[in-house]
Short mmCIF file of C-alpha atoms in Angstrom, two decimals:
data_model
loop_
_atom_site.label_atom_id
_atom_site.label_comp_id
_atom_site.label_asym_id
_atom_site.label_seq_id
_atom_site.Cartn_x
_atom_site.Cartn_y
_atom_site.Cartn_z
CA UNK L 148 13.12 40.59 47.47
CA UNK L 149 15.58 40.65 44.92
CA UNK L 150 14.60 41.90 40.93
CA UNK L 151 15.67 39.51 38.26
CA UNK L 152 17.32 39.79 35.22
CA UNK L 153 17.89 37.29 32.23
CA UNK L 154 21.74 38.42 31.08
CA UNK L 155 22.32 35.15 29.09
CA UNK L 156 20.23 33.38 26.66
CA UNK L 157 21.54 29.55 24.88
CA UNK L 158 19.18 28.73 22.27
CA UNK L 159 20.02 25.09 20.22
CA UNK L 160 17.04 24.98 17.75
CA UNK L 161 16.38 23.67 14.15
CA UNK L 162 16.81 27.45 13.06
CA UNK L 163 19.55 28.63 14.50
CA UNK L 164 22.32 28.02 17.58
CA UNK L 165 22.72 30.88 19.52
CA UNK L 166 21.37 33.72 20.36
CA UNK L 167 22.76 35.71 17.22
CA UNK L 168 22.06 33.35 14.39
CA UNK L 169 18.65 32.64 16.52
CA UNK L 170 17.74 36.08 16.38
CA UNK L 171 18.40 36.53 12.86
CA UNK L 172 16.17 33.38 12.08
CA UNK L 173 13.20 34.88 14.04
CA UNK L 174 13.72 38.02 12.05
CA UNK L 175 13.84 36.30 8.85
CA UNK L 176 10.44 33.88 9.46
CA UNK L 177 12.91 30.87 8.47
CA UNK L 178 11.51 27.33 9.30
CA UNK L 179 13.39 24.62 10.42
CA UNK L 180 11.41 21.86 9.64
CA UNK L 181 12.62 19.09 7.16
CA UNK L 182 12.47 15.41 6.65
CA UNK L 183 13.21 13.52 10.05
CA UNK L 184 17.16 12.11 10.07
CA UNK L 185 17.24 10.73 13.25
CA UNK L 186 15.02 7.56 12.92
CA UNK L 187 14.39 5.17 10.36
CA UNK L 188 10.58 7.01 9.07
CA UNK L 189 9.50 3.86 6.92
CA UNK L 190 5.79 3.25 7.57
CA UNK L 191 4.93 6.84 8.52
CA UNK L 192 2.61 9.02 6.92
CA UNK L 193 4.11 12.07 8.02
CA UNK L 194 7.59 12.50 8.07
CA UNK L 195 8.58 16.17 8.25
CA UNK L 196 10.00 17.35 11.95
CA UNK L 197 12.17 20.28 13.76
CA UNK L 198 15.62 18.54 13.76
CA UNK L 199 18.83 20.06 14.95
CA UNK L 200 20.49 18.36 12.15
CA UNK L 201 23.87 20.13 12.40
CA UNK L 202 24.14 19.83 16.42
CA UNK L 203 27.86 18.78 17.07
CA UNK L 204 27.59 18.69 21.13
CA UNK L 205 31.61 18.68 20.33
CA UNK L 206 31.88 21.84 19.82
CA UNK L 207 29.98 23.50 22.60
CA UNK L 208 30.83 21.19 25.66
CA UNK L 209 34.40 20.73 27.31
CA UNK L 210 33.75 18.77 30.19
CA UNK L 211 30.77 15.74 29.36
CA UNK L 212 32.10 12.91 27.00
CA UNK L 213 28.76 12.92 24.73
CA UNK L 214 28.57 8.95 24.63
CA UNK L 215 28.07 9.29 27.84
CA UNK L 216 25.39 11.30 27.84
CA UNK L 217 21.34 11.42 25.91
CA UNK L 218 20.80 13.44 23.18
CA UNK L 219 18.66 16.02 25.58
CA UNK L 220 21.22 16.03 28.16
CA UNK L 221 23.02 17.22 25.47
CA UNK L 222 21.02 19.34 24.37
CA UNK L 223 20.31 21.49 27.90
CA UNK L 224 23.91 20.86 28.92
CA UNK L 225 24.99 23.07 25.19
CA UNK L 226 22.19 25.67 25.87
CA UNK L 227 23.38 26.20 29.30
CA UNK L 228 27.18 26.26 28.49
CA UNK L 229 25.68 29.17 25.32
CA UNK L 230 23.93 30.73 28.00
CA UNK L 231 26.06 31.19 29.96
CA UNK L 232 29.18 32.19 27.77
CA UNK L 233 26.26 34.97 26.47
CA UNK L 234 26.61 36.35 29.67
CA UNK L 235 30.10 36.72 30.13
CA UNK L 236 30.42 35.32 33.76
CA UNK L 237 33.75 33.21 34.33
CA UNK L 238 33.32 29.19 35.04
CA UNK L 239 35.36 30.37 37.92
CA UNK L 240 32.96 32.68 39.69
CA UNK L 241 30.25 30.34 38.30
CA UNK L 242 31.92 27.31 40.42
CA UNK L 243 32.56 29.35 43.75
CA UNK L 244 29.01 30.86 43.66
CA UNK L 245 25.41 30.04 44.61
CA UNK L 246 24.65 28.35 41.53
CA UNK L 247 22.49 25.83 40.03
CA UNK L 248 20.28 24.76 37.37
CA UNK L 249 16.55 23.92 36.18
CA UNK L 250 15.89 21.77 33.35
CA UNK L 251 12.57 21.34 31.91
CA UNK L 252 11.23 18.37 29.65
CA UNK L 253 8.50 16.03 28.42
CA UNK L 254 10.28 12.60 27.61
CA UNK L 255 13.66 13.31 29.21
CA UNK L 256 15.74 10.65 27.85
CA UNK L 257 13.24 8.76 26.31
CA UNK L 258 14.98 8.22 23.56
CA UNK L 259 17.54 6.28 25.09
CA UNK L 260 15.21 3.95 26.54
CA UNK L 261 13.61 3.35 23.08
CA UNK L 262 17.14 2.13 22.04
CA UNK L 263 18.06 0.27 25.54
CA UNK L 264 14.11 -1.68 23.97
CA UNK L 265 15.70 -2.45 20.65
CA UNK L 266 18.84 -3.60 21.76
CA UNK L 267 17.28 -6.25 24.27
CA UNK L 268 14.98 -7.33 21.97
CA UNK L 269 17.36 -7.74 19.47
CA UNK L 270 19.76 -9.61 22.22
CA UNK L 271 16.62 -11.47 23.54
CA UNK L 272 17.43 -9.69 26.70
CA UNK L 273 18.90 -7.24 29.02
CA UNK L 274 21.68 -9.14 29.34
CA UNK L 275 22.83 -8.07 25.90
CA UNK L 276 22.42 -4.34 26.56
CA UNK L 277 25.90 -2.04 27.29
CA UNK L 278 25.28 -1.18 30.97
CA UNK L 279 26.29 2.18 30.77
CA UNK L 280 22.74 2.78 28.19
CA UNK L 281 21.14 2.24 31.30
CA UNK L 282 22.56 5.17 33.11
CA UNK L 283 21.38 7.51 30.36
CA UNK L 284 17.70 6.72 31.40
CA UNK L 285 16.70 8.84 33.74
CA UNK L 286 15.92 12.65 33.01
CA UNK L 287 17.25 13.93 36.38
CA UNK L 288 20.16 13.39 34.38
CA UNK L 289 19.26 16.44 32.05
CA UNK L 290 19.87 19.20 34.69
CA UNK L 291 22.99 17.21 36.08
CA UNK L 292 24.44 16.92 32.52
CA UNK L 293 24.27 21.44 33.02
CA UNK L 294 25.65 20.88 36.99
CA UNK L 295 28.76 19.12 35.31
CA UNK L 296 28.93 20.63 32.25
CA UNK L 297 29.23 23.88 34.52
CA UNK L 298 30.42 22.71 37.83
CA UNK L 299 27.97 24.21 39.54
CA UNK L 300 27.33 23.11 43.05
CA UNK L 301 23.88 23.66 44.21
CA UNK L 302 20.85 22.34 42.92
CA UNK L 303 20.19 20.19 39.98
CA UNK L 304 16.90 20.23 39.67
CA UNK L 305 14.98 18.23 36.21
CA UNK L 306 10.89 19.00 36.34
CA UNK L 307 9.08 17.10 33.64
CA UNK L 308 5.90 19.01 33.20
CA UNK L 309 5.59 18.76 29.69
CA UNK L 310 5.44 21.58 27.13
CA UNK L 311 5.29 23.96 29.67
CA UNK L 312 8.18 22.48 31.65
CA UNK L 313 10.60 25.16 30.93
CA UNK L 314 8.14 28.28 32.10
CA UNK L 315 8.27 26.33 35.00
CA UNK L 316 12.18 26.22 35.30
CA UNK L 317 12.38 29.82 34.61
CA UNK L 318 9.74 30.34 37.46
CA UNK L 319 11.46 28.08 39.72
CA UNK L 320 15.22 29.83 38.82
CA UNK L 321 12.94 33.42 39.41
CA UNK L 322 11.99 32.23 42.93
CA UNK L 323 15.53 31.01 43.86
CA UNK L 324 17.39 34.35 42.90
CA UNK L 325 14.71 36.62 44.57
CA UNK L 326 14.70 35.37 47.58
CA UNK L 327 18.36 35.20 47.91
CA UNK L 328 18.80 31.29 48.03
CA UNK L 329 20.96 31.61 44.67
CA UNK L 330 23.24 33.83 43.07
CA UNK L 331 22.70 32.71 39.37
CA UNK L 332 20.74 30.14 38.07
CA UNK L 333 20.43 28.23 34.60
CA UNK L 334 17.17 27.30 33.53
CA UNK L 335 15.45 25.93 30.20
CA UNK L 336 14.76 22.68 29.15
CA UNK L 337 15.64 20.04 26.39
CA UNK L 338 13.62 17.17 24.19
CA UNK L 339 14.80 15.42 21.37
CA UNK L 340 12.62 13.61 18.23
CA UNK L 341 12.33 10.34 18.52
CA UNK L 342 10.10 7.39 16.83
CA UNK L 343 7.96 6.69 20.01
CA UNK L 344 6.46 10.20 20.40
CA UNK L 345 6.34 10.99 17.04
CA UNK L 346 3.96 7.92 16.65
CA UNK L 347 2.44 8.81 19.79
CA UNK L 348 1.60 12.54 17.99
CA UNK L 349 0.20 11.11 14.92
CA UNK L 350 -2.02 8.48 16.46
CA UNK L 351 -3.75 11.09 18.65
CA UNK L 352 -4.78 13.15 15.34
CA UNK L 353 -2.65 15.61 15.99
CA UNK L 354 0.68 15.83 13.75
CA UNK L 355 0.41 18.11 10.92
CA UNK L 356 1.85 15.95 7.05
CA UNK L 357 4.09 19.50 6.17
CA UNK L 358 4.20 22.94 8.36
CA UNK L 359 2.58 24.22 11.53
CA UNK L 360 0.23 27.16 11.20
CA UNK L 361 -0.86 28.50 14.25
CA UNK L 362 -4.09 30.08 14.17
CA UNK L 363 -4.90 29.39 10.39
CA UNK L 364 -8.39 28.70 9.74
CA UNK L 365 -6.45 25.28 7.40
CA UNK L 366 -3.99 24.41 10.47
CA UNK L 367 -3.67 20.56 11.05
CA UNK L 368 -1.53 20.45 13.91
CA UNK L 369 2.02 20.27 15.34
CA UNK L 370 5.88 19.43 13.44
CA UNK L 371 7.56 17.29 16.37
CA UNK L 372 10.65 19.24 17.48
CA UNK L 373 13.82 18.78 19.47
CA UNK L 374 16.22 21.30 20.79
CA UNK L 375 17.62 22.79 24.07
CA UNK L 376 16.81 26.80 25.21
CA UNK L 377 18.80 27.72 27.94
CA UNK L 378 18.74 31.15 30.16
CA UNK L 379 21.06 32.85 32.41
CA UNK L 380 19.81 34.22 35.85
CA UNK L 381 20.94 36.44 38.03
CA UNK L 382 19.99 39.49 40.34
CA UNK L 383 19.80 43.05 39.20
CA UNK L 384 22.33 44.49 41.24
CA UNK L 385 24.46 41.36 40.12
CA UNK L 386 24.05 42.30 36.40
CA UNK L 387 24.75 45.88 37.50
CA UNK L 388 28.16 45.40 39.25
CA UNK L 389 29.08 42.41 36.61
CA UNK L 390 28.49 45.52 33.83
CA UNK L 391 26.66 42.70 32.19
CA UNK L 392 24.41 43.64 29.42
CA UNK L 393 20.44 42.48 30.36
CA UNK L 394 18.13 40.91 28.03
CA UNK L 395 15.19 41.31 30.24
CA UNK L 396 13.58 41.36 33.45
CA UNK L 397 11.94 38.81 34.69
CA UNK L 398 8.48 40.16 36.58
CA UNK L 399 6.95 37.73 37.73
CA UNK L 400 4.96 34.37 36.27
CA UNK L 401 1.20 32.42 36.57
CA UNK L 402 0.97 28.34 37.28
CA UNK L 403 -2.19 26.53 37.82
CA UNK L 404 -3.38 22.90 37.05
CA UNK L 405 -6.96 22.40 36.25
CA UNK L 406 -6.57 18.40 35.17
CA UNK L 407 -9.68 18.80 33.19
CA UNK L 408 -8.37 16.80 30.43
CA UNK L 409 -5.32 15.06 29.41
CA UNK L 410 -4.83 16.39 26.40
CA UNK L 411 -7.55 19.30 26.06
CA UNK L 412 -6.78 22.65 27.65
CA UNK L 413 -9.74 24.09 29.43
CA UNK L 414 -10.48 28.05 28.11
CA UNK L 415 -10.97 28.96 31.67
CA UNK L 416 -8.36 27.38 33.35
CA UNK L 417 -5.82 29.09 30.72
CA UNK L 418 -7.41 32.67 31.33
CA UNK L 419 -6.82 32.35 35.13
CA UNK L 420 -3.25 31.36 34.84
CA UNK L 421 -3.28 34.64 32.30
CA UNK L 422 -4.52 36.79 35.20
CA UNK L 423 -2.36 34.77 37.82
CA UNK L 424 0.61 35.79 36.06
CA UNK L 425 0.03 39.74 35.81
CA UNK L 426 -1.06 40.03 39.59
CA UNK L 427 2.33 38.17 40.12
CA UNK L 428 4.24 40.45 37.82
CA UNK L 429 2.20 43.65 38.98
CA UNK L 430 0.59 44.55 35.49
CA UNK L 431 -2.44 44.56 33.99
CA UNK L 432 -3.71 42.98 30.52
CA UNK L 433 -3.56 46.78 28.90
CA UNK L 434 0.16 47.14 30.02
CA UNK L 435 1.30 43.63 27.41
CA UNK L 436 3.15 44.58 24.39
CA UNK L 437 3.09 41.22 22.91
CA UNK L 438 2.18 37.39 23.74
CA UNK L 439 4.59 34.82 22.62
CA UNK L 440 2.08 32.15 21.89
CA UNK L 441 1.46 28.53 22.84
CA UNK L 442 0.41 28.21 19.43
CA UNK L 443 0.92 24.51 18.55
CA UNK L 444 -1.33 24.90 15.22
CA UNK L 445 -3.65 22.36 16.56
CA UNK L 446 -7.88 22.87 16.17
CA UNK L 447 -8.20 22.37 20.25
CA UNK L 448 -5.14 24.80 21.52
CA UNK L 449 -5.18 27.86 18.93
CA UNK L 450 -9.19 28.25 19.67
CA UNK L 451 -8.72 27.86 23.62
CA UNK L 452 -5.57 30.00 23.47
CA UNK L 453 -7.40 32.64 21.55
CA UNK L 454 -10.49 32.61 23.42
CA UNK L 455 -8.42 32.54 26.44
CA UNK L 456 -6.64 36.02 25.41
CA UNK L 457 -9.66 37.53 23.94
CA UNK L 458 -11.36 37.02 27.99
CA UNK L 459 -8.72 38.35 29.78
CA UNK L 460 -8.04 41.19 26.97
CA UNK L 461 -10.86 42.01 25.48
CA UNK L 462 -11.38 42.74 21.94
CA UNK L 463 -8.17 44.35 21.14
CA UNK L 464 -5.24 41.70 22.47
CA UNK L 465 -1.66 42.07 21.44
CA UNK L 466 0.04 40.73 18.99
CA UNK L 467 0.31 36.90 19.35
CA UNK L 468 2.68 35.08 17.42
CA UNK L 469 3.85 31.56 17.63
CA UNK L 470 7.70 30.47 17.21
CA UNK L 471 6.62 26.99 16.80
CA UNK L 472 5.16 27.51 13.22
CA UNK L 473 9.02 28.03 12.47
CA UNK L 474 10.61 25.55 14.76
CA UNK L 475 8.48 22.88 15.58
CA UNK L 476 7.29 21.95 18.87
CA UNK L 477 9.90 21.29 20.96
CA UNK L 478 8.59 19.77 23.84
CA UNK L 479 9.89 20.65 27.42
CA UNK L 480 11.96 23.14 25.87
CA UNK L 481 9.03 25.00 23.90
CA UNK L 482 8.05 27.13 26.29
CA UNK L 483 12.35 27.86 26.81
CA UNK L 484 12.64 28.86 23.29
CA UNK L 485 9.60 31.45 23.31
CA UNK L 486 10.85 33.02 26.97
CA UNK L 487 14.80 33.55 24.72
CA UNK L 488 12.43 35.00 21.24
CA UNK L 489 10.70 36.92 23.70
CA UNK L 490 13.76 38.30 25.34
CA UNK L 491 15.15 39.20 21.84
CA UNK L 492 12.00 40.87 20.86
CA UNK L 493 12.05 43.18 24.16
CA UNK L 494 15.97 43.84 23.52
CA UNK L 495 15.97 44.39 19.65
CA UNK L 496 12.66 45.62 19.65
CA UNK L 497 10.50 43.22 17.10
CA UNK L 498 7.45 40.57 16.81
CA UNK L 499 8.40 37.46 15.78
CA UNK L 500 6.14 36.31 13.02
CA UNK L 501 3.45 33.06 12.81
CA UNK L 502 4.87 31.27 9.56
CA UNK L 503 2.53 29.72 6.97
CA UNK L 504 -0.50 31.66 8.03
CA UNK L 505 -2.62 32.51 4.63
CA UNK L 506 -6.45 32.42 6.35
CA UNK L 507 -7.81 34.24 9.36
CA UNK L 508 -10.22 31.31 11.22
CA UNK L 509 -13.99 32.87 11.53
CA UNK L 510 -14.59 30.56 13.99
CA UNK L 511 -11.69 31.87 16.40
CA UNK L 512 -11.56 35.42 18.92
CA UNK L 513 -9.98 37.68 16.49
CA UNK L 514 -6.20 37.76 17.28
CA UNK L 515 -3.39 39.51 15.25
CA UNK L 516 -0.75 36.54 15.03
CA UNK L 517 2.22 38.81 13.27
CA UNK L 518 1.51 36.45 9.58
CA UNK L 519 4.13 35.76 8.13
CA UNK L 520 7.09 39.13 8.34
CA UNK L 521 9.00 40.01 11.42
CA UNK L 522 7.15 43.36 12.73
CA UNK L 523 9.46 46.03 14.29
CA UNK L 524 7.78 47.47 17.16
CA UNK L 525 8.83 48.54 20.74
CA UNK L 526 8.21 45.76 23.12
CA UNK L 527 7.97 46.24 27.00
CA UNK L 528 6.03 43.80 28.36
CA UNK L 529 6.11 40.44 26.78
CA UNK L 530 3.85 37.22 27.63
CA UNK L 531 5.10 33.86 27.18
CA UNK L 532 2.63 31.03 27.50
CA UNK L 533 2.99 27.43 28.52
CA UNK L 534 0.53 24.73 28.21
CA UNK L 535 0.96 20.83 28.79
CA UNK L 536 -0.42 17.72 28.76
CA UNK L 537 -3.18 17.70 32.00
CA UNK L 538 -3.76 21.12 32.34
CA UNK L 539 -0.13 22.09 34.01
CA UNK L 540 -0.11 25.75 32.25
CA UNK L 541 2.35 28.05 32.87
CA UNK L 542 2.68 31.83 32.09
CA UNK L 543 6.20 33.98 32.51
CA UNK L 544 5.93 37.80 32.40
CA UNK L 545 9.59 39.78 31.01
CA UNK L 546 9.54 42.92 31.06
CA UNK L 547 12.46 45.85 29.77
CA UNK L 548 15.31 46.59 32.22
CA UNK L 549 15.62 49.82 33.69
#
């Protein structure tokens, strides 16, 4: 089998496009969220999200004609193309090789079918609708919008598993370049705010009015998010001859699906995938430098997260932090954008911080969530977890390049 290396990263996120000026905003503890832009908020309580306000898909994609095309196909068709110019490969070797992509997501392009629902209704029908709105339905077309983007020619391959969706692209692009059936592979995944899920969020109890705090003892929940993270793939001994500079290895990862609840993660089920994930990857618990939390800031997931770490490390866990206290939750491409922060922390050597934190929670498994100030500190071996909706969890171990 093949070793793995992540030589490109393509971050689009409310703090920063790309992996320098992302970087610098994980550094900084900068938050992204602000007033929602992209939908009329009248009637809402809460009104603050993760927008990528200043996302011109203009001026990252050359091939797709964007009103042709979602806002998230957008979205993972710009991290790819980022990703990819990050690692320096030519679109010509790209388009002659063993190439393809994996796109996570939650609601794919749901947002297009929420206007394709206001246009008929306005109409009073269908029949009023552009026909081409109806081609932008369907979130297979979020990994084809990378395949074209690129023009790649092997798989296009769109899971929608949630907020753990894109752990399970980078799993899936792991497995293909191991075993040989790819050369490179893009993987990630893409969401975008829109009213629907937004309403969906705050009818369940679980949108926070202002900021996300992770692990607060005062937390209230999660800042709805939208984005694209996008990462490069490619074998070792391709990255080698290339000369291409390596973010990270990627050892190995953990799935399971417990379907104990719909919307509850079960402290058990999490802590297996935990241990499923370093007997993949070949480490144990002691050998983790830092976790790169789930950490949605919500009562239910910070104490089954923590809990979760504290069984399978004991008393003394890593560091924890949570990237969505700065950008939101982004959805299918969460778990994306914590896999590219944790990548940065193992290459520049620092802990992203949990924003807003003021109170430690008695009632949680201690845990040292990085509060508030980037931490410099050497990191080997970085965790990245991924829960979603059902119990689909998914856990990705990176680990330095040598």
């Amino acid at each position: 089998m093949r070793r793995v290396v992540i030589s490109g990263v393509g971050p689009v996120s409310s703090i920063g496009i790309g992996s320098t000026a992302y970087a610098d905003a994980l550094r900084a503890g900068r938050s992204g969220v602000s007033p929602i832009a992209g939908f009329d908020t009248e009637g809402f309580p809460y009104v603050m999200g993760g927008e990528v306000h200043d996302f011109d898909p203009g001026l990252y994609l050359t091939r797709l004609k964007a009103e042709e095309w979602g806002r998230a196909s957008l979205f993972a068709a710009a991290a790819a193309r980022l990703a990819v110019a990050d690692a320096g490969i030519s679109e010509a070797e790209l388009a002659t090789a063993a190439a393809g992509s994996c796109m996570g997501t939650t609601a794919g392009e749901s947002g297009v079918l929420e206007r394709v629902t206001e246009e008929s209704l306005a109409a009073g029908g269908f029949g009023g609708v552009p026909p081409e709105w109806f081609r932008q339905v369907s979130a297979a077309r979020l990994s084809l919008a990378v395949n074209r983007e690129l023009e790649l020619t092997a798989d296009a391959v769109t899971l929608s598993n949630a907020c753990s969706a894109s752990n399970y692209a980078l799993g899936y692009g792991y497995d293909l370049i191991r075993t040989g059936e790819l050369d490179y592979a893009v993987v990630g995944g893409a969401d975008s705010v829109m009213r629907w899920s937004h309403a969906g969020f705050y009818r369940l109890g679980a949108l926070a009015e202002r900021v996300c705090a992770p692990f607060d003892r005062d937390r209230s929940g999660i800042i709805t998010a939208e984005g694209g993270a996008g990462l490069f793939l490619e074998s070792r001994e391709s990255a080698e001859a290339r000369g291409a500079r390596v973010y990270a290895e990627v050892l190995g990862y953990g799935m399971n699906c417990d379907a104990h609840h719909m919307v509850v993660p079960e402290r058990a089920s999490v802590a297996e995938c935990m241990r499923l994930a370093h007997r993949n990857a070949g480490i144990e618990p002691a050998d983790v430098d830092y976790i790169c939390a789930h950490g949605t800031g919500t009562e239910t997931n910070d104490l089954t997260e923590a809990g979760a770490v504290g069984d399978v490390f004991g008393a003394q866990p890593p560091p924890i932090s949570s990237v969505k206290s700065m950008l939101g939750h982004t959805m299918g491409a969460a778990s994306g954008h914590g896999a590219i922060a944790a990548a940065l922390a193992i290459t520049h050597s620092f802990l992203p911080p949990t924003i807003n934190f003021s109170t430690a929670d008695p009632e949680m498994a201690p845990v040292d969530p990085v509060a508030n100030i980037a931490r410099q500190a050497r990191v080997d071996i970085a965790q990245i977890n991924g829960f979603a909706f059902g119990g689909n969890n998914a856990i990705v171990i990176l680990g330095r390049p040598s």
